mmCIF file of C-alpha atoms in Angstrom:
data_model
loop_
_atom_site.group_PDB
_atom_site.id
_atom_site.type_symbol
_atom_site.label_atom_id
_atom_site.label_comp_id
_atom_site.label_asym_id
_atom_site.label_seq_id
_atom_site.Cartn_x
_atom_site.Cartn_y
_atom_site.Cartn_z
ATOM 1 C CA MET A 9 13.347 7.054 -30.260
ATOM 2 C CA THR A 10 12.589 3.298 -31.939
ATOM 3 C CA ASP A 11 9.201 2.911 -33.900
ATOM 4 C CA VAL A 12 7.841 -0.581 -33.930
ATOM 5 C CA THR A 13 4.804 -0.457 -35.882
ATOM 6 C CA ASN A 14 3.182 -4.027 -37.042
ATOM 7 C CA GLY A 15 6.140 -6.369 -36.153
ATOM 8 C CA VAL A 16 8.923 -3.676 -37.988
ATOM 9 C CA LEU A 17 11.565 -1.898 -35.900
ATOM 10 C CA HIS A 18 12.726 1.210 -37.010
ATOM 11 C CA THR A 19 14.960 3.645 -35.579
ATOM 12 C CA LEU A 20 14.749 7.426 -35.035
ATOM 13 C CA PHE A 21 16.936 9.963 -33.090
ATOM 14 C CA HIS A 22 15.573 12.336 -31.428
ATOM 15 C CA SER A 23 17.413 15.372 -29.220
ATOM 16 C CA ASP A 24 14.753 16.088 -26.712
ATOM 17 C CA GLN A 25 14.446 12.082 -24.902
ATOM 18 C CA GLY A 26 15.624 13.783 -21.609
ATOM 19 C CA GLY A 27 18.523 11.534 -21.020
ATOM 20 C CA HIS A 28 16.024 8.211 -21.860
ATOM 21 C CA GLU A 29 18.143 5.644 -23.318
ATOM 22 C CA GLN A 30 15.528 4.232 -25.732
ATOM 23 C CA VAL A 31 11.776 5.025 -26.645
ATOM 24 C CA VAL A 32 9.682 2.531 -28.085
ATOM 25 C CA LEU A 33 6.337 3.515 -29.917
ATOM 26 C CA CYS A 34 4.313 -0.008 -30.474
ATOM 27 C CA GLN A 35 1.660 -0.079 -32.721
ATOM 28 C CA ASP A 36 0.226 -3.555 -34.252
ATOM 29 C CA ARG A 37 -3.358 -2.793 -36.195
ATOM 30 C CA ALA A 38 -4.398 -6.272 -36.008
ATOM 31 C CA SER A 39 -4.991 -5.971 -32.205
ATOM 32 C CA GLY A 40 -5.394 -2.144 -32.533
ATOM 33 C CA LEU A 41 -2.447 -1.891 -29.868
ATOM 34 C CA LYS A 42 -0.691 1.637 -29.664
ATOM 35 C CA ALA A 43 2.151 1.432 -26.760
ATOM 36 C CA VAL A 44 4.706 3.342 -25.424
ATOM 37 C CA ILE A 45 7.534 1.309 -24.260
ATOM 38 C CA ALA A 46 10.423 3.850 -22.309
ATOM 39 C CA LEU A 47 13.621 2.982 -21.204
ATOM 40 C CA HIS A 48 15.426 5.906 -18.631
ATOM 41 C CA SER A 49 18.356 3.869 -17.579
ATOM 42 C CA THR A 50 19.561 0.205 -17.653
ATOM 43 C CA ALA A 51 22.885 0.989 -15.152
ATOM 44 C CA LEU A 52 21.878 -0.684 -12.397
ATOM 45 C CA GLY A 53 20.604 -3.066 -14.582
ATOM 46 C CA PRO A 54 17.746 -4.327 -17.270
ATOM 47 C CA GLY A 55 14.679 -1.725 -16.911
ATOM 48 C CA LEU A 56 11.982 -2.811 -14.573
ATOM 49 C CA GLY A 57 8.608 -0.992 -14.714
ATOM 50 C CA GLY A 58 4.952 -1.358 -14.835
ATOM 51 C CA THR A 59 2.271 -1.342 -17.959
ATOM 52 C CA ARG A 60 -0.258 1.196 -17.054
ATOM 53 C CA PHE A 61 -2.897 0.783 -19.740
ATOM 54 C CA TYR A 62 -4.910 4.294 -19.831
ATOM 55 C CA PRO A 63 -7.070 6.349 -22.075
ATOM 56 C CA TYR A 64 -5.151 9.643 -22.985
ATOM 57 C CA ALA A 65 -6.047 12.415 -24.401
ATOM 58 C CA SER A 66 -3.322 11.965 -27.276
ATOM 59 C CA GLU A 67 -0.095 9.782 -28.155
ATOM 60 C CA GLU A 68 1.744 13.040 -26.829
ATOM 61 C CA ALA A 69 0.419 12.823 -23.364
ATOM 62 C CA ALA A 70 0.902 9.115 -23.276
ATOM 63 C CA VAL A 71 4.380 9.474 -24.573
ATOM 64 C CA ALA A 72 5.149 12.003 -21.338
ATOM 65 C CA ASP A 73 3.386 9.950 -19.334
ATOM 66 C CA ALA A 74 5.638 7.190 -19.954
ATOM 67 C CA LEU A 75 8.878 9.361 -20.022
ATOM 68 C CA ASN A 76 7.925 10.583 -16.552
ATOM 69 C CA LEU A 77 6.971 7.039 -15.217
ATOM 70 C CA SER A 78 10.296 5.867 -16.266
ATOM 71 C CA ARG A 79 12.515 8.260 -15.114
ATOM 72 C CA GLY A 80 10.784 7.674 -11.602
ATOM 73 C CA MET A 81 11.172 4.256 -12.057
ATOM 74 C CA SER A 82 15.249 4.674 -12.536
ATOM 75 C CA TYR A 83 15.262 6.540 -9.027
ATOM 76 C CA LYS A 84 13.158 4.272 -7.363
ATOM 77 C CA ASN A 85 14.445 1.700 -7.957
ATOM 78 C CA ALA A 86 17.795 3.015 -7.159
ATOM 79 C CA MET A 87 16.541 3.849 -3.782
ATOM 80 C CA ALA A 88 14.899 0.388 -3.389
ATOM 81 C CA GLY A 89 18.531 -1.099 -3.559
ATOM 82 C CA LEU A 90 17.221 -2.753 -6.765
ATOM 83 C CA ASP A 91 19.671 -4.363 -9.165
ATOM 84 C CA HIS A 92 17.612 -2.582 -11.835
ATOM 85 C CA GLY A 93 17.573 0.210 -14.022
ATOM 86 C CA GLY A 94 13.629 2.057 -14.305
ATOM 87 C CA GLY A 95 11.704 1.406 -17.275
ATOM 88 C CA LYS A 96 7.873 2.190 -18.008
ATOM 89 C CA ALA A 97 5.160 1.117 -20.616
ATOM 90 C CA VAL A 98 2.062 2.848 -21.857
ATOM 91 C CA ILE A 99 -0.898 1.252 -23.117
ATOM 92 C CA ILE A 100 -3.280 3.749 -25.126
ATOM 93 C CA GLY A 101 -7.028 2.821 -24.563
ATOM 94 C CA ASP A 102 -9.833 2.337 -22.072
ATOM 95 C CA SER A 103 -8.979 -0.544 -19.732
ATOM 96 C CA ALA A 104 -12.605 -1.155 -18.696
ATOM 97 C CA ALA A 105 -13.958 -1.081 -22.103
ATOM 98 C CA ILE A 106 -11.306 -3.711 -24.038
ATOM 99 C CA GLN A 107 -12.125 -6.990 -22.776
ATOM 100 C CA GLY A 108 -12.457 -10.673 -24.142
ATOM 101 C CA ALA A 109 -10.785 -11.969 -27.297
ATOM 102 C CA ARG A 110 -9.875 -8.314 -28.079
ATOM 103 C CA ARG A 111 -8.019 -7.776 -24.990
ATOM 104 C CA THR A 112 -6.078 -10.935 -25.117
ATOM 105 C CA GLU A 113 -4.526 -10.041 -28.838
ATOM 106 C CA LEU A 114 -3.812 -6.700 -27.953
ATOM 107 C CA LEU A 115 -1.831 -8.379 -24.524
ATOM 108 C CA LEU A 116 -0.158 -10.585 -27.025
ATOM 109 C CA ALA A 117 0.925 -8.022 -29.299
ATOM 110 C CA TYR A 118 2.342 -6.200 -26.369
ATOM 111 C CA GLY A 119 4.393 -9.113 -25.114
ATOM 112 C CA ARG A 120 6.318 -9.441 -28.870
ATOM 113 C CA PHE A 121 6.837 -5.608 -28.403
ATOM 114 C CA VAL A 122 8.440 -6.086 -24.721
ATOM 115 C CA ALA A 123 10.040 -9.712 -25.870
ATOM 116 C CA SER A 124 11.993 -7.365 -29.235
ATOM 117 C CA LEU A 125 13.885 -5.521 -26.427
ATOM 118 C CA GLY A 126 15.836 -8.631 -25.818
ATOM 119 C CA GLY A 127 14.814 -8.354 -21.696
ATOM 120 C CA ARG A 128 16.367 -4.989 -21.539
ATOM 121 C CA TYR A 129 12.816 -4.063 -20.081
ATOM 122 C CA VAL A 130 11.212 -5.958 -17.611
ATOM 123 C CA THR A 131 7.137 -5.194 -17.449
ATOM 124 C CA ALA A 132 4.674 -5.827 -14.592
ATOM 125 C CA CYS A 133 1.240 -4.586 -13.862
ATOM 126 C CA ASP A 134 0.005 -0.741 -13.206
ATOM 127 C CA VAL A 135 -3.320 1.220 -13.508
ATOM 128 C CA GLY A 136 -5.375 -0.504 -15.499
ATOM 129 C CA THR A 137 -3.499 -3.997 -16.233
ATOM 130 C CA TYR A 138 -3.864 -6.931 -14.047
ATOM 131 C CA VAL A 139 -2.450 -9.772 -12.867
ATOM 132 C CA ALA A 140 -4.244 -11.956 -15.557
ATOM 133 C CA ASP A 141 -3.049 -9.373 -18.186
ATOM 134 C CA MET A 142 0.539 -10.267 -17.219
ATOM 135 C CA ASP A 143 -0.008 -13.924 -17.409
ATOM 136 C CA VAL A 144 -1.317 -13.567 -21.041
ATOM 137 C CA VAL A 145 1.702 -11.028 -21.885
ATOM 138 C CA ALA A 146 3.476 -13.437 -20.071
ATOM 139 C CA ARG A 147 2.483 -15.910 -23.304
ATOM 140 C CA GLU A 148 4.819 -14.381 -25.756
ATOM 141 C CA CYS A 149 7.557 -12.841 -23.404
ATOM 142 C CA ARG A 150 9.623 -14.381 -20.568
ATOM 143 C CA TRP A 151 10.604 -10.630 -19.469
ATOM 144 C CA THR A 152 7.217 -10.230 -17.218
ATOM 145 C CA THR A 153 6.351 -10.217 -14.003
ATOM 146 C CA GLY A 154 3.475 -9.808 -11.958
ATOM 147 C CA ARG A 155 1.769 -13.211 -13.265
ATOM 148 C CA SER A 156 -0.186 -15.445 -10.753
ATOM 149 C CA PRO A 157 0.882 -17.804 -8.729
ATOM 150 C CA GLU A 158 -0.174 -20.609 -10.991
ATOM 151 C CA ASN A 159 1.856 -19.627 -13.596
ATOM 152 C CA GLY A 160 4.763 -19.180 -11.623
ATOM 153 C CA GLY A 161 4.285 -15.543 -10.186
ATOM 154 C CA ALA A 162 4.107 -13.457 -7.003
ATOM 155 C CA GLY A 163 0.183 -12.117 -7.583
ATOM 156 C CA ASP A 164 -0.945 -9.101 -6.722
ATOM 157 C CA SER A 165 1.911 -6.428 -6.123
ATOM 158 C CA SER A 166 -0.246 -3.772 -4.320
ATOM 159 C CA VAL A 167 0.037 -6.025 -0.800
ATOM 160 C CA LEU A 168 3.394 -4.492 -0.562
ATOM 161 C CA THR A 169 2.990 -1.689 -2.014
ATOM 162 C CA ALA A 170 0.332 -0.580 0.408
ATOM 163 C CA TYR A 171 2.845 -2.010 2.981
ATOM 164 C CA GLY A 172 5.651 -0.093 2.175
ATOM 165 C CA VAL A 173 3.675 3.279 2.093
ATOM 166 C CA PHE A 174 2.709 2.451 5.488
ATOM 167 C CA GLN A 175 6.418 1.830 6.534
ATOM 168 C CA GLY A 176 6.748 5.471 4.739
ATOM 169 C CA MET A 177 4.344 6.717 6.886
ATOM 170 C CA ARG A 178 5.377 5.343 10.182
ATOM 171 C CA ALA A 179 8.664 7.063 9.434
ATOM 172 C CA SER A 180 7.044 10.267 8.663
ATOM 173 C CA ALA A 181 5.480 10.487 12.140
ATOM 174 C CA GLN A 182 8.861 9.271 13.332
ATOM 175 C CA HIS A 183 10.160 12.071 12.442
ATOM 176 C CA LEU A 184 7.549 14.494 13.052
ATOM 177 C CA TRP A 185 5.873 13.546 16.026
ATOM 178 C CA GLY A 186 8.404 11.160 17.373
ATOM 179 C CA THR A 187 6.600 7.799 17.548
ATOM 180 C CA PRO A 188 6.094 5.640 14.390
ATOM 181 C CA SER A 189 2.256 5.449 15.311
ATOM 182 C CA LEU A 190 -0.679 6.752 13.573
ATOM 183 C CA ARG A 191 -2.307 6.258 16.327
ATOM 184 C CA GLY A 192 -5.630 8.868 17.035
ATOM 185 C CA ARG A 193 -4.217 10.706 13.540
ATOM 186 C CA THR A 194 -6.661 10.953 10.964
ATOM 187 C CA VAL A 195 -5.411 10.255 7.598
ATOM 188 C CA GLY A 196 -7.017 11.108 4.197
ATOM 189 C CA VAL A 197 -6.945 8.120 1.621
ATOM 190 C CA ALA A 198 -7.387 9.618 -1.770
ATOM 191 C CA GLY A 199 -7.973 6.725 -4.328
ATOM 192 C CA VAL A 200 -9.058 2.840 -2.742
ATOM 193 C CA GLY A 201 -8.382 1.048 -5.317
ATOM 194 C CA LYS A 202 -5.747 -1.689 -5.595
ATOM 195 C CA VAL A 203 -3.221 -0.272 -3.049
ATOM 196 C CA GLY A 204 -5.390 1.931 -1.353
ATOM 197 C CA HIS A 205 -7.629 0.003 0.191
ATOM 198 C CA HIS A 206 -4.834 -1.828 1.205
ATOM 199 C CA LEU A 207 -3.211 1.083 2.610
ATOM 200 C CA VAL A 208 -6.498 1.282 5.025
ATOM 201 C CA GLU A 209 -6.066 -1.706 6.425
ATOM 202 C CA HIS A 210 -2.763 -1.158 7.898
ATOM 203 C CA LEU A 211 -4.244 2.699 9.115
ATOM 204 C CA LEU A 212 -6.998 0.840 10.704
ATOM 205 C CA GLU A 213 -4.909 -1.638 12.768
ATOM 206 C CA ASP A 214 -2.167 1.149 13.790
ATOM 207 C CA GLY A 215 -5.212 3.429 15.470
ATOM 208 C CA ALA A 216 -5.897 6.014 12.875
ATOM 209 C CA GLU A 217 -9.050 7.885 11.714
ATOM 210 C CA VAL A 218 -9.624 6.977 8.082
ATOM 211 C CA VAL A 219 -11.048 9.747 5.758
ATOM 212 C CA VAL A 220 -11.492 8.344 2.023
ATOM 213 C CA THR A 221 -12.274 9.839 -1.323
ATOM 214 C CA ASP A 222 -12.362 7.915 -4.881
ATOM 215 C CA VAL A 223 -13.679 8.942 -8.447
ATOM 216 C CA ARG A 224 -15.361 5.577 -7.974
ATOM 217 C CA ALA A 225 -18.543 5.569 -5.659
ATOM 218 C CA GLU A 226 -18.018 1.828 -5.626
ATOM 219 C CA SER A 227 -14.305 2.234 -4.369
ATOM 220 C CA VAL A 228 -15.660 4.167 -1.905
ATOM 221 C CA ARG A 229 -18.425 1.966 -0.844
ATOM 222 C CA ARG A 230 -16.190 -0.928 -0.350
ATOM 223 C CA ILE A 231 -14.224 0.401 1.941
ATOM 224 C CA THR A 232 -17.017 1.731 4.234
ATOM 225 C CA GLU A 233 -19.481 -0.994 4.337
ATOM 226 C CA ARG A 234 -16.862 -3.012 5.378
ATOM 227 C CA HIS A 235 -15.220 -0.705 8.168
ATOM 228 C CA PRO A 236 -18.086 1.722 9.167
ATOM 229 C CA LYS A 237 -16.097 4.037 11.279
ATOM 230 C CA VAL A 238 -14.258 5.329 7.861
ATOM 231 C CA THR A 239 -15.262 8.614 6.634
ATOM 232 C CA ALA A 240 -16.244 9.503 2.958
ATOM 233 C CA VAL A 241 -16.029 12.809 1.477
ATOM 234 C CA ALA A 242 -16.941 13.878 -2.276
ATOM 235 C CA ASP A 243 -13.762 14.672 -3.201
ATOM 236 C CA THR A 244 -10.260 15.131 -3.164
ATOM 237 C CA ASP A 245 -10.721 19.111 -2.743
ATOM 238 C CA ALA A 246 -12.876 17.899 0.295
ATOM 239 C CA LEU A 247 -10.357 15.793 1.311
ATOM 240 C CA ILE A 248 -7.527 18.137 1.705
ATOM 241 C CA ARG A 249 -8.963 20.790 3.702
ATOM 242 C CA THR A 250 -10.724 18.528 6.093
ATOM 243 C CA GLU A 251 -10.620 19.557 9.416
ATOM 244 C CA GLY A 252 -7.591 18.144 11.570
ATOM 245 C CA LEU A 253 -6.102 15.857 8.796
ATOM 246 C CA ASP A 254 -2.469 15.080 9.897
ATOM 247 C CA VAL A 255 -1.604 12.875 6.940
ATOM 248 C CA TYR A 256 -2.501 13.690 3.132
ATOM 249 C CA ALA A 257 -2.019 10.009 1.082
ATOM 250 C CA PRO A 258 -2.126 10.487 -2.311
ATOM 251 C CA CYS A 259 -3.278 6.892 -3.883
ATOM 252 C CA ALA A 260 -4.491 7.870 -7.382
ATOM 253 C CA LEU A 261 -2.559 9.237 -10.666
ATOM 254 C CA GLY A 262 -0.011 11.581 -10.570
ATOM 255 C CA GLY A 263 0.215 15.516 -10.811
ATOM 256 C CA ALA A 264 -1.932 15.281 -7.001
ATOM 257 C CA LEU A 265 0.712 18.022 -5.775
ATOM 258 C CA ASP A 266 0.445 21.430 -7.687
ATOM 259 C CA ASP A 267 -0.380 25.158 -7.663
ATOM 260 C CA ASP A 268 -3.928 24.730 -6.319
ATOM 261 C CA THR A 269 -3.548 22.147 -3.816
ATOM 262 C CA VAL A 270 -0.733 22.339 -1.566
ATOM 263 C CA PRO A 271 -1.901 25.859 -0.770
ATOM 264 C CA ALA A 272 -5.299 24.407 0.351
ATOM 265 C CA LEU A 273 -3.725 21.671 2.254
ATOM 266 C CA THR A 274 -4.157 21.205 6.375
ATOM 267 C CA ALA A 275 -2.332 17.998 6.886
ATOM 268 C CA ALA A 276 1.394 18.207 8.362
ATOM 269 C CA VAL A 277 2.331 14.821 6.112
ATOM 270 C CA VAL A 278 2.070 13.703 2.811
ATOM 271 C CA CYS A 279 2.594 10.308 2.204
ATOM 272 C CA GLY A 280 1.064 8.267 -0.739
ATOM 273 C CA ALA A 281 1.477 5.536 -3.104
ATOM 274 C CA ALA A 282 0.932 7.829 -6.395
ATOM 275 C CA ASN A 283 3.510 8.028 -8.926
ATOM 276 C CA ASN A 284 4.800 11.622 -9.575
ATOM 277 C CA GLN A 285 2.817 13.290 -7.147
ATOM 278 C CA LEU A 286 4.593 16.898 -7.522
ATOM 279 C CA ALA A 287 3.130 18.320 -10.212
ATOM 280 C CA HIS A 288 6.010 20.205 -11.610
ATOM 281 C CA PRO A 289 9.073 21.094 -10.144
ATOM 282 C CA GLY A 290 8.897 23.613 -7.481
ATOM 283 C CA VAL A 291 6.177 22.021 -5.311
ATOM 284 C CA GLU A 292 8.807 20.248 -3.194
ATOM 285 C CA LYS A 293 9.847 23.680 -2.238
ATOM 286 C CA ASP A 294 6.267 25.110 -1.960
ATOM 287 C CA LEU A 295 5.833 22.313 0.425
ATOM 288 C CA ALA A 296 8.288 22.663 2.594
ATOM 289 C CA ASP A 297 7.953 26.019 2.731
ATOM 290 C CA ARG A 298 4.484 25.194 4.235
ATOM 291 C CA GLY A 299 6.012 23.213 6.525
ATOM 292 C CA ILE A 300 4.218 20.400 5.800
ATOM 293 C CA LEU A 301 6.624 17.060 5.411
ATOM 294 C CA TYR A 302 6.986 15.201 1.876
ATOM 295 C CA ALA A 303 7.898 11.769 1.937
ATOM 296 C CA PRO A 304 9.465 11.067 -1.799
ATOM 297 C CA ASP A 305 7.335 9.045 -4.080
ATOM 298 C CA TYR A 306 8.801 6.486 -5.347
ATOM 299 C CA VAL A 307 10.820 5.547 -2.033
ATOM 300 C CA VAL A 308 7.424 5.001 0.091
ATOM 301 C CA ASN A 309 5.956 2.956 -2.577
ATOM 302 C CA ALA A 310 8.676 0.711 -3.818
ATOM 303 C CA GLY A 311 7.092 -2.389 -1.985
ATOM 304 C CA GLY A 312 5.604 -3.699 -5.581
ATOM 305 C CA VAL A 313 8.361 -3.270 -7.695
ATOM 306 C CA ILE A 314 10.724 -4.968 -4.906
ATOM 307 C CA GLN A 315 8.360 -7.653 -5.211
ATOM 308 C CA VAL A 316 8.215 -8.247 -8.995
ATOM 309 C CA ALA A 317 11.771 -7.889 -8.681
ATOM 310 C CA ASP A 318 12.413 -10.947 -6.221
ATOM 311 C CA GLU A 319 9.735 -12.898 -8.401
ATOM 312 C CA LEU A 320 13.101 -13.248 -11.069
ATOM 313 C CA ARG A 321 14.497 -15.534 -8.528
ATOM 314 C CA GLY A 322 11.633 -17.425 -7.454
ATOM 315 C CA PHE A 323 9.329 -15.285 -5.118
ATOM 316 C CA ASP A 324 9.418 -15.529 -1.380
ATOM 317 C CA PHE A 325 6.706 -13.283 0.075
ATOM 318 C CA ASP A 326 8.678 -13.368 3.763
ATOM 319 C CA ARG A 327 11.967 -12.279 2.489
ATOM 320 C CA CYS A 328 10.008 -9.080 0.164
ATOM 321 C CA LYS A 329 7.918 -8.000 3.189
ATOM 322 C CA ALA A 330 11.686 -7.969 5.017
ATOM 323 C CA GLN A 331 12.806 -5.741 2.527
ATOM 324 C CA ALA A 332 10.003 -3.834 2.456
ATOM 325 C CA ALA A 333 10.071 -3.049 5.718
ATOM 326 C CA LYS A 334 13.285 -1.611 5.218
ATOM 327 C CA ILE A 335 11.418 1.645 3.608
ATOM 328 C CA PHE A 336 11.002 2.412 7.330
ATOM 329 C CA ASP A 337 14.825 3.526 7.529
ATOM 330 C CA THR A 338 15.150 4.689 3.978
ATOM 331 C CA THR A 339 12.634 7.520 4.957
ATOM 332 C CA LEU A 340 14.190 8.150 7.854
ATOM 333 C CA GLY A 341 17.820 8.713 6.262
ATOM 334 C CA ILE A 342 16.316 10.890 3.749
ATOM 335 C CA PHE A 343 14.664 13.463 5.977
ATOM 336 C CA ALA A 344 18.249 13.226 7.639
ATOM 337 C CA ARG A 345 20.168 13.716 4.549
ATOM 338 C CA ALA A 346 17.438 16.657 3.822
ATOM 339 C CA LYS A 347 18.104 18.525 6.926
ATOM 340 C CA GLU A 348 21.998 17.922 6.926
ATOM 341 C CA ASP A 349 21.734 19.495 3.421
ATOM 342 C CA GLY A 350 19.072 22.002 4.264
ATOM 343 C CA VAL A 351 16.916 20.681 0.597
ATOM 344 C CA PRO A 352 13.257 19.288 0.612
ATOM 345 C CA PRO A 353 13.342 15.331 1.251
ATOM 346 C CA ALA A 354 12.430 14.836 -2.530
ATOM 347 C CA ALA A 355 15.566 16.806 -3.543
ATOM 348 C CA ALA A 356 17.255 14.910 -1.322
ATOM 349 C CA ALA A 357 15.991 11.287 -2.162
ATOM 350 C CA ASP A 358 17.131 12.359 -5.681
ATOM 351 C CA ARG A 359 20.988 12.805 -4.888
ATOM 352 C CA ILE A 360 21.004 9.978 -3.169
ATOM 353 C CA ALA A 361 19.876 7.532 -5.958
ATOM 354 C CA GLU A 362 21.832 9.615 -8.634
ATOM 355 C CA GLN A 363 25.161 9.223 -6.541
ATOM 356 C CA ARG A 364 24.326 4.987 -6.721
ATOM 357 C CA MET A 365 23.155 5.141 -10.553
ATOM 358 C CA ALA A 366 26.198 7.280 -11.078
ATOM 359 C CA GLU A 367 28.693 4.322 -9.073
ATOM 360 C CA ALA A 368 27.019 2.195 -11.111
ATOM 361 C CA ARG A 369 28.292 3.709 -14.705
ATOM 362 C CA ARG A 370 32.259 3.998 -13.492
ATOM 363 C CA PRO A 371 34.185 1.239 -14.471
#
């Protein structure tokens, strides 16, 4: 494990990194920055993944999240066909409360830490960080994506993230109901923020009935005022128990599928944008045992990382959208592999991703 404090790099070694290549603990007292950068694998290329800005209850929780998220990025990038490994960063703090000059100084300090890795990690946006933040980070670090078009970037990656999830949902419908359309189906979207509200637009255009919930009332109000036909419910528990629900789309934070949620689900399909939806190993089997089709999160939500990766070679939206559209075929291929191997789709996706990473490591 690598610890960087006030610009000084210290290297510590631990036996419990879970296969991660490098973990960097970043602290800058002048700006108040406390962050973790985790590199899971660089077998396919530099680690690529976003920066989450979140008020973790403890440093241990932040490290655990960074480790889980970076591992997920290795698998996501492999399944998306990108020449990138998996990396992720988390900044400990309340993103909404840290603004103005204080936020700028914190992000500049963070950029210096990312730059100290010499290109092994390429950062981007995630929960709590935005395009404007990446513009600031890029002032100190050239290995920054998700920047604004004015600063040579591609802008908001949530657009293609939502598009990719929609393609995964269409593939789920094709596999289960024999048609790649959600017309006439009821889809419940939990979390209608950066990605979720774009997903709702795709679903409505496709003729789906949409039910939403979000911990932020203003996010729900924005959707229902624009689309009066959208139904809002009080919370996720009410959403997953909605009568007639065909698809459940978790689009907020991870761990949405757990020992309490899975038995209560009324939907036949789970396909959403959130990372790390399975709360623990075994949940994928619980879903399969209940006959619920699970579209692996890191496969269907790869549209955003496809976009930011393309930014490194000169962003072209049409090229990215065409690649994100392939998530439809990739998801169908996973369902076919799952059936062939007699395993849940999550296990089938892992096998395919691990095979690609293993082949890349061979001399």
